[in-house]
CSV table of C-alpha atoms in Angstrom, one decimal:
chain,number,residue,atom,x,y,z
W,1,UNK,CA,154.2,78.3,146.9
W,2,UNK,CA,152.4,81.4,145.3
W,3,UNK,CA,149.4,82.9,146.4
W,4,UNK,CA,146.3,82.3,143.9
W,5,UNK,CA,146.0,85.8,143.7
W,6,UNK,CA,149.7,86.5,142.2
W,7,UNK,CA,149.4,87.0,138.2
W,8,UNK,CA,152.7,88.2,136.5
W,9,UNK,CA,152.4,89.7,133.3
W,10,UNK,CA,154.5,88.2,130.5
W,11,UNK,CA,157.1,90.6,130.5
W,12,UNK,CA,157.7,90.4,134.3
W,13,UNK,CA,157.8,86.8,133.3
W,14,UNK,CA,160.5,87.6,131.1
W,15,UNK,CA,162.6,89.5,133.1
W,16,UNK,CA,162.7,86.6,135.9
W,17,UNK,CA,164.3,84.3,133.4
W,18,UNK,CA,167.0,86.9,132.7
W,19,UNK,CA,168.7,87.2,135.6
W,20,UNK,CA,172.2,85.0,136.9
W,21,UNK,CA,175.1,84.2,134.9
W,22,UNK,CA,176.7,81.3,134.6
W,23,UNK,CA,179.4,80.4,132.1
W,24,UNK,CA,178.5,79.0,128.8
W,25,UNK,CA,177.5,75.6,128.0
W,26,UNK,CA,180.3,73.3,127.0
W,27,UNK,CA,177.9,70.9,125.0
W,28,UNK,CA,174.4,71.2,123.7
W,29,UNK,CA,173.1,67.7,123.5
W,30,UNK,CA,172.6,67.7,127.2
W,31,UNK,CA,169.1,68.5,128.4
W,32,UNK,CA,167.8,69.6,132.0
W,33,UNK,CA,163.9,70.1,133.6
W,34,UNK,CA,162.3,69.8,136.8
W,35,UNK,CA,159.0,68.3,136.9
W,36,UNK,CA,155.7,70.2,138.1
W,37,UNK,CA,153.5,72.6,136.9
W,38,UNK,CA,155.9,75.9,135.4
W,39,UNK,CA,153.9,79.0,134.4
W,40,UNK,CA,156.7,79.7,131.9
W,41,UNK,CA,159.3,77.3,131.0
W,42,UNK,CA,162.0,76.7,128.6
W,43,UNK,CA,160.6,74.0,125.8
W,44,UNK,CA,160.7,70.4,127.6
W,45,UNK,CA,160.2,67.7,124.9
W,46,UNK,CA,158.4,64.5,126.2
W,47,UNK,CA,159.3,60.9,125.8
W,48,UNK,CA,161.1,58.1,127.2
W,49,UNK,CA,164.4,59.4,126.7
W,50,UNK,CA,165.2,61.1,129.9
W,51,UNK,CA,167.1,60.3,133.3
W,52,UNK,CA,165.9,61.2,136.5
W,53,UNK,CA,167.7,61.9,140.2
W,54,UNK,CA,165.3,59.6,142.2
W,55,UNK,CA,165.8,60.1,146.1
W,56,UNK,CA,166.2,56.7,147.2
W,57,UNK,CA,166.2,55.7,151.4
W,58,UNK,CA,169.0,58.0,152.3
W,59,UNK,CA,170.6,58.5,149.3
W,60,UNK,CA,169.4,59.1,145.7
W,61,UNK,CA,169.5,56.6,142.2
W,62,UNK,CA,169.6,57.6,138.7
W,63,UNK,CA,167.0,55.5,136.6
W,64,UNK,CA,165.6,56.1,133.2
W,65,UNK,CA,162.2,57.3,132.7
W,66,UNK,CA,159.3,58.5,130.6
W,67,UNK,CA,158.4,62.6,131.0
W,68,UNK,CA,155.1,63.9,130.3
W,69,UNK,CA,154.8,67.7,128.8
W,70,UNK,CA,151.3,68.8,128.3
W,71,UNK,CA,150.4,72.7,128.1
W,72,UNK,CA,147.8,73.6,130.6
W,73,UNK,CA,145.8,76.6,132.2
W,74,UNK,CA,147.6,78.9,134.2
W,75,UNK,CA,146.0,78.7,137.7
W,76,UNK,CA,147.2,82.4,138.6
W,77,UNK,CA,145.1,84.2,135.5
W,78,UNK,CA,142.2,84.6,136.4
W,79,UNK,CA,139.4,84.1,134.0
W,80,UNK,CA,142.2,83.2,131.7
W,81,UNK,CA,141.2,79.7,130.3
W,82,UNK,CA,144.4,79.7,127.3
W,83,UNK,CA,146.8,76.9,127.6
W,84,UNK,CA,149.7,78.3,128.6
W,85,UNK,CA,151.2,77.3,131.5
W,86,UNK,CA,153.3,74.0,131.0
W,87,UNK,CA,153.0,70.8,133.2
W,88,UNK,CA,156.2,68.4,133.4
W,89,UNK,CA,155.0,64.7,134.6
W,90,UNK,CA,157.0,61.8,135.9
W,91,UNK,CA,154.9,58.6,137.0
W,92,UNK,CA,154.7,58.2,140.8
W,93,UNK,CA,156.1,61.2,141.5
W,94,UNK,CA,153.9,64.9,142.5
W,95,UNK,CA,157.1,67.6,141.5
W,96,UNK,CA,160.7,68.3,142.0
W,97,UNK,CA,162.3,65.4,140.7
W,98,UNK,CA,165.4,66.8,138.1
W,99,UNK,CA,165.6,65.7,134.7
W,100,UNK,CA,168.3,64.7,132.1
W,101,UNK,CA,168.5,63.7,128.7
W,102,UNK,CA,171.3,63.5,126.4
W,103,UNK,CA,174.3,62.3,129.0
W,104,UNK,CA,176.2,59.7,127.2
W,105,UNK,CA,177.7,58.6,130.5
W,106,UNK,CA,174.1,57.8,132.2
W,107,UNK,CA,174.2,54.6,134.0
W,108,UNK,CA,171.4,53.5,136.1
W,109,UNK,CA,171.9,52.7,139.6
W,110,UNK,CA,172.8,54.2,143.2
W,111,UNK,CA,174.6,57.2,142.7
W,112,UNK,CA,177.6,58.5,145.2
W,113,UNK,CA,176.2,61.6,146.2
W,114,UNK,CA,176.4,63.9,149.3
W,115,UNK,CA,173.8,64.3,151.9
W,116,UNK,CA,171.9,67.9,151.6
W,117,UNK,CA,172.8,70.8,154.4
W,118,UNK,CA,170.8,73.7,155.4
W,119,UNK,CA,172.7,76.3,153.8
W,120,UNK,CA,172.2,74.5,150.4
W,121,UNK,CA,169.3,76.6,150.5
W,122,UNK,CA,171.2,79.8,150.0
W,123,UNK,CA,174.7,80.3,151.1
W,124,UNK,CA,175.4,83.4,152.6
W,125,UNK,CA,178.4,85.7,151.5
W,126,UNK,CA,181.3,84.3,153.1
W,127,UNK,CA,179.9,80.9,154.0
W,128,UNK,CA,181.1,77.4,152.7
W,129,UNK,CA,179.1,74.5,151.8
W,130,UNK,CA,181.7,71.4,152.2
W,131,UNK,CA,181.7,68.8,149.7
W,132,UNK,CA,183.0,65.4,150.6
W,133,UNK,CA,182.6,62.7,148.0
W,134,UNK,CA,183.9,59.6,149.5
W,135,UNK,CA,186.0,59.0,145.3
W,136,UNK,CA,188.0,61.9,145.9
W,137,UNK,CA,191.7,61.4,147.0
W,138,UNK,CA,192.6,61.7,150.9
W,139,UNK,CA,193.3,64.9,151.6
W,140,UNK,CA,191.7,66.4,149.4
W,141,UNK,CA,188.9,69.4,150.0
W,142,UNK,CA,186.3,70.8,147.8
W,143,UNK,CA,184.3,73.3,149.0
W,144,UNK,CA,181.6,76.3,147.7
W,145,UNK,CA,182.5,79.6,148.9
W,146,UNK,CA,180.0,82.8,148.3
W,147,UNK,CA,181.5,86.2,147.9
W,148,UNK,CA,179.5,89.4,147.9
W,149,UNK,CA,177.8,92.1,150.2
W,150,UNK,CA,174.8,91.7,151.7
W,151,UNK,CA,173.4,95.5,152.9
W,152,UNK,CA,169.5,96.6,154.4
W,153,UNK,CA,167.5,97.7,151.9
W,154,UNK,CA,166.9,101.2,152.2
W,155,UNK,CA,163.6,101.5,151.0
W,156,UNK,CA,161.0,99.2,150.8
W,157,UNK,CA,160.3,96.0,153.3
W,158,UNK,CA,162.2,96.3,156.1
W,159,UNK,CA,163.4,93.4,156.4
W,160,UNK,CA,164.6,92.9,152.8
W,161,UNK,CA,168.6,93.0,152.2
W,162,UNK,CA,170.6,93.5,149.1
W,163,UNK,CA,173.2,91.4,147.3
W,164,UNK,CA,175.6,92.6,145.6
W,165,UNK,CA,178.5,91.2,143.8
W,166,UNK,CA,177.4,88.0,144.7
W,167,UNK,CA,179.6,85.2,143.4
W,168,UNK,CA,179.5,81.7,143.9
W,169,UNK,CA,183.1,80.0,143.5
W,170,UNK,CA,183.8,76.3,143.8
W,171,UNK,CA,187.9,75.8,145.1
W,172,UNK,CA,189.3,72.5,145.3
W,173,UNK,CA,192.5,71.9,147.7
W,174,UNK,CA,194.9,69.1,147.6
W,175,UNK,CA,197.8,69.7,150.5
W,176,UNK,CA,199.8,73.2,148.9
W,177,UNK,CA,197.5,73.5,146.0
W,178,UNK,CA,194.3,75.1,145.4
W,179,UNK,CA,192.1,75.2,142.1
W,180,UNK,CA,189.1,78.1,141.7
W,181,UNK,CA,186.6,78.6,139.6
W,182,UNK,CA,184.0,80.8,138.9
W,183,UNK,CA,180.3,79.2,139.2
W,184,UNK,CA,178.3,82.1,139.3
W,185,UNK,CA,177.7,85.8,139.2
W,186,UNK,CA,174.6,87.6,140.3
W,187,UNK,CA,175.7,91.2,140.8
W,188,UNK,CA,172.6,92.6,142.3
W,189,UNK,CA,169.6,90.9,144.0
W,190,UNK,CA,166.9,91.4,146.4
W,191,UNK,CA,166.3,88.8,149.1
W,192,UNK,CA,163.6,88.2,151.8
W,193,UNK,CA,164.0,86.3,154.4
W,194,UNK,CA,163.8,82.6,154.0
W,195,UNK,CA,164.1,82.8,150.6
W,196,UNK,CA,166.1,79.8,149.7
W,197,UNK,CA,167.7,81.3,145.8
W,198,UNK,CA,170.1,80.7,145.1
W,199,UNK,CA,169.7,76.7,145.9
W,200,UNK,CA,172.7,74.0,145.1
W,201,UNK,CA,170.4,71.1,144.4
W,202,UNK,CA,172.0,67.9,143.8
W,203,UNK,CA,175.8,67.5,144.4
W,204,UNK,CA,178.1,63.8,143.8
W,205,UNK,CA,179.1,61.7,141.3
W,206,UNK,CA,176.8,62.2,138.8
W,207,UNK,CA,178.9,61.3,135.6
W,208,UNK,CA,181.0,58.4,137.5
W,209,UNK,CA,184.0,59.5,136.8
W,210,UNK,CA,184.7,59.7,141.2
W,211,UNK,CA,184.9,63.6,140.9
W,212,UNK,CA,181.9,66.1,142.1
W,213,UNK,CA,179.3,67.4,139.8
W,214,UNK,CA,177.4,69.8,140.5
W,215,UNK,CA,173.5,70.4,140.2
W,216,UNK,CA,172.5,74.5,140.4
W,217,UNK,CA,169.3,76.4,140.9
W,218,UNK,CA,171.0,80.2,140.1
W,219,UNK,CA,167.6,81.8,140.6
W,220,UNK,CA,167.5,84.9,142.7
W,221,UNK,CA,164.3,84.7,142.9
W,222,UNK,CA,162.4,81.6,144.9
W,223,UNK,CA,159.4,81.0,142.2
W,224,UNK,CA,161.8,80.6,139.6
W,225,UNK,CA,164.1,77.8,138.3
W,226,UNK,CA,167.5,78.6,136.8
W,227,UNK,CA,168.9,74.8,136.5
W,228,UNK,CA,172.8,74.6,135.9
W,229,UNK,CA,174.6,71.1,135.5
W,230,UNK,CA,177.8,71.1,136.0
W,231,UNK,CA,179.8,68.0,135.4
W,232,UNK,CA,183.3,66.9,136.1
W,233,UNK,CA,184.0,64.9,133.2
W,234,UNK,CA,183.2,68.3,131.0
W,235,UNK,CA,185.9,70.6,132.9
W,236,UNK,CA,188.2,72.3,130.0
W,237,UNK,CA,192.1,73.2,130.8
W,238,UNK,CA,192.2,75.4,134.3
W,239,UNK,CA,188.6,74.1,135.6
W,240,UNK,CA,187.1,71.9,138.1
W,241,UNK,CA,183.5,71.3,136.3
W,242,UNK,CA,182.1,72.1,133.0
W,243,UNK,CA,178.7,73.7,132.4
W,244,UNK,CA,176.8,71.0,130.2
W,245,UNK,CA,173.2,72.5,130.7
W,246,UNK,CA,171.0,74.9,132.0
W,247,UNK,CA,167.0,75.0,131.8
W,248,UNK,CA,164.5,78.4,133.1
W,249,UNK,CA,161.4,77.9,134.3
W,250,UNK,CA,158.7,80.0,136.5
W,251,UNK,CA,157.6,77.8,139.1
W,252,UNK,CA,153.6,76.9,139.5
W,253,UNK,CA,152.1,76.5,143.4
């Protein structure tokens, strides 16, 4: 949550959307969001076309539903009565739910999907996040591994660190063999502490084909939103998941 009296101007703006790279989309028909209120936001088109990831008791559902964009004042500008903050709606639901449109494979009902851990919230150079979908094959391991430095900043807040040559890499191991791939690469980033960037969001059987997909947030920063959807049935030759879609957003309060 910001503080009221944050403003960013729009080049700072700008250069919050710029940073992470992930690789390119494989498809372009695909479509993400997040709804809430974004102060910037790549261009959300409403409807009744779009998919959400519902949680659901313990687990989550994937049901269609009608989105809501409307442009609205920035609270953060002061004085600043223009339109140009944008608000992302779904009915009965406050923020946070992710968005899809576009996914031929979309079928509504209970998805397969794998209960969030704490270090979802930021995995720490040299730390795993398991992944066990229960339609993978026996013996078989997938698993998120984050590469990189992490060093004391040495000027500014104390308690700030620096990341660099962080890399997110998703391996996959089946007795002998083992499959890598490349996710991610921020090369250099500043981090607080408790800052939860980069976040894996959502992570299961998405596309139903019994193989992991992945949902991203690559920000390094925690106000903003860099969505990347990953999806097994996309992988090309040599890779585990394909990137179908990726959406930017600065995140309201």
């Amino acid at each position: 949550m910001l503080n009221h009296s944050t403003r960013f101007a729009p080049g700072v703006i700008l250069a919050l959307l710029a940073t992470a790279t992930p690789q390119a989309p494989a498809e372009d028909s695909v479509h993400l969001a997040l709804s809430g209120l974004h102060l910037a936001a790549d261009k959300v088109r409403g409807g009744g076309d779009w998919w959400g990831i519902f949680p659901e008791g313990d687990g989550y559902t994937l049901q269609p539903t009608r989105v809501r964009v409307e442009a609205v004042v920035n609270p953060l500008a002061d004085g600043d009565t223009r339109k140009t903050a944008t608000q992302v709606t779904v009915p009965g639901y406050d923020r946070g739910i992710p968005l899809l449109r576009g996914l031929m494979s979309a079928a509504a009902g209970p998805l397969d999907a794998i209960k969030p851990a704490k270090n979802w919230r930021y995995l720490a150079p040299g730390d795993t996040i398991k992944l066990p979908l229960e339609g993978e094959d026996a013996g078989v391991e997938m698993k998120i591994v984050a590469e990189g430095k992490e060093t004391a900043k040495e000027s500014g807040p104390s308690e700030a660190t620096v990341l660099k040559g962080y890399q997110l890499r998703l391996i996959r191991t089946s007795g002998s063999k083992q499959q890598s791939q490349l996710l991610a690469a921020l090369p250099e980033f500043q981090r607080l502490p408790n800052d939860p960037c980069p976040s894996l969001l959502w992570a299961g059987d998405l596309d139903r084909d019994g193989k992991v997909d992945l949902l991203y947030d690559l920000s390094s920063f925690y106000i903003v939103n860099k969505l990347a959807l990953f999806l097994s049935s996309a992988a090309k030759d040599g890779e585990l998941v394909g990137l179908v879609a990726r959406w930017n957003a600065v995140g309201g309060c």
